Amino acid sequence: MPQLAHRLERLGTETAFSVAQAAAAWKAKGNAVYPFHLGDINIPTAPHIVEAMNQAIADGYTGYCPGPGIPALREALAEDIGSRRGMEFSADNVVVMTGGKPVITKFLQTVMNPGQEVLYPNPGFPIYESQIEYLGGTAVPYAYVPTESGFAIDIEQVRASITENTTAIIYNDLQNPISAESTAEEREAVAQLAIEHNLWVLSDEAYFETRYEGTSSSIAALPGMAERTVILYTFSKKFAMTGSRLGCAVAPLEIASVLSKLNTNDESCTTHYVQYAGIAALRGTQEPVKEMLETLKERRDVTCEIVNSIPGMSVAVPQSTFYLFPDVTEVMDRMGFVNVGDFATAALENTGVSFCTREHFGRRLPGEDRQYIRLAYSGIETEAIREGLGRLRDWIEAS
């Protein structure tokens, strides 16, 4: 029997999908399930976006198209992304891809040699760690510290982790899973470290416009950062297009040309007719986006209110994303749980509430002594939130 490639041993996955499988199996047995596990959106894509895609199919846009994306979409993205960040981009800076995830992989393929180090957030989106290691790099995690308003990057740890072998840092402002948002000072500190040590930066801005208060800012807009930063953009969250698989990288021209070549090697091009849906999303009415944010804000408020009413659980109210990362240390101690995975399984089987844990978002770091779970409220109706978390509260209080 032929052998498989050794690098597969370094390939991780997005383990939230395993939680989804467990929830589906529990539901198949006739049990109620309250899905807080996946960051999918149970709000339909806006009709005008779907109509544009269907019209593109009817018009015959079902074949190959340019690897970096069709010009009209690249121009629309350059204008929209630039204007919202106070920056100027041309279509040549934009490389369209099949969602946001490919941006991570292709960025690393472009800037990282085997053995080089890349800093990444932990807890963080698990594909960062997976792809750094799969491609032969050394994944160096940096941590967050809890604050009254949520979480902050441990800047001193980031500083201490940079070596002569460090080539890049992955930075996820408006963060999944912990919904952390950098202060201006924190963002500037990360930028200063990147400039001082001549690092490339991947700025994952998937949730840049999924916010309920305040205004988002991009690290790429800071002085000296545009020439070293690649912005990850996705239609998935803002436009409820998770299954359409449409996103892009906005990059310095030197990087953009390489990303275009990687597109040609990997998938030839992003689905032609889906790109017309993207144009409609950007150029058309933004009213559905506003309505979705109102719905998500209501869900956030209800989820935070109930979570903070549960003895032994607490969470700050985030201004962005659709995730909560509550501290459940006291609950677990009182109920006799040592492993947060066991707590999650017991919660599913006793209440139907399904969620991910800290362990789904990177290896636990030395010195971590608090326990956390992640609740995604993007795929569950408000009434189901009340019912499910009410059952979770009753179960915890009964213990």
PDB file of C-alpha atoms in Angstrom, residues 22-35 37 347-354 380 384 387-388 391:
ATOM      1  CA  ALA A  22     -22.496  15.518  17.767  1.00  0.00           C
ATOM      2  CA  ALA A  23     -25.412  17.949  17.902  1.00  0.00           C
ATOM      3  CA  ALA A  24     -26.941  16.445  14.775  1.00  0.00           C
ATOM      4  CA  ALA A  25     -26.629  12.934  16.224  1.00  0.00           C
ATOM      5  CA  TRP A  26     -28.317  14.054  19.447  1.00  0.00           C
ATOM      6  CA  LYS A  27     -31.120  15.690  17.458  1.00  0.00           C
ATOM      7  CA  ALA A  28     -31.557  12.551  15.339  1.00  0.00           C
ATOM      8  CA  LYS A  29     -32.469  10.694  18.535  1.00  0.00           C
ATOM      9  CA  GLY A  30     -35.463  12.971  18.934  1.00  0.00           C
ATOM     10  CA  ASN A  31     -33.921  15.524  21.292  1.00  0.00           C
ATOM     11  CA  ALA A  32     -34.197  19.291  21.044  1.00  0.00           C
ATOM     12  CA  VAL A  33     -30.956  21.039  20.097  1.00  0.00           C
ATOM     13  CA  TYR A  34     -30.150  24.731  20.517  1.00  0.00           C
ATOM     14  CA  PRO A  35     -27.281  25.377  18.070  1.00  0.00           C
ATOM     15  CA  HIS A  37     -21.767  25.893  17.897  1.00  0.00           C
ATOM     16  CA  ALA A 347     -24.775  20.411  28.678  1.00  0.00           C
ATOM     17  CA  LEU A 348     -25.897  19.007  25.330  1.00  0.00           C
ATOM     18  CA  GLU A 349     -27.308  15.837  26.848  1.00  0.00           C
ATOM     19  CA  ASN A 350     -29.054  17.591  29.748  1.00  0.00           C
ATOM     20  CA  THR A 351     -30.264  20.777  28.075  1.00  0.00           C
ATOM     21  CA  GLY A 352     -29.845  20.464  24.303  1.00  0.00           C
ATOM     22  CA  VAL A 353     -27.542  23.505  24.235  1.00  0.00           C
ATOM     23  CA  SER A 354     -24.649  22.862  21.843  1.00  0.00           C
ATOM     24  CA  ILE A 380     -30.399  30.586  16.307  1.00  0.00           C
ATOM     25  CA  ALA A 384     -34.762  29.619  20.864  1.00  0.00           C
ATOM     26  CA  GLU A 387     -35.486  28.725  25.700  1.00  0.00           C
ATOM     27  CA  GLY A 388     -32.127  27.005  25.312  1.00  0.00           C
ATOM     28  CA  ARG A 391     -32.724  25.333  30.180  1.00  0.00           C
TER      29      ARG A 391
END
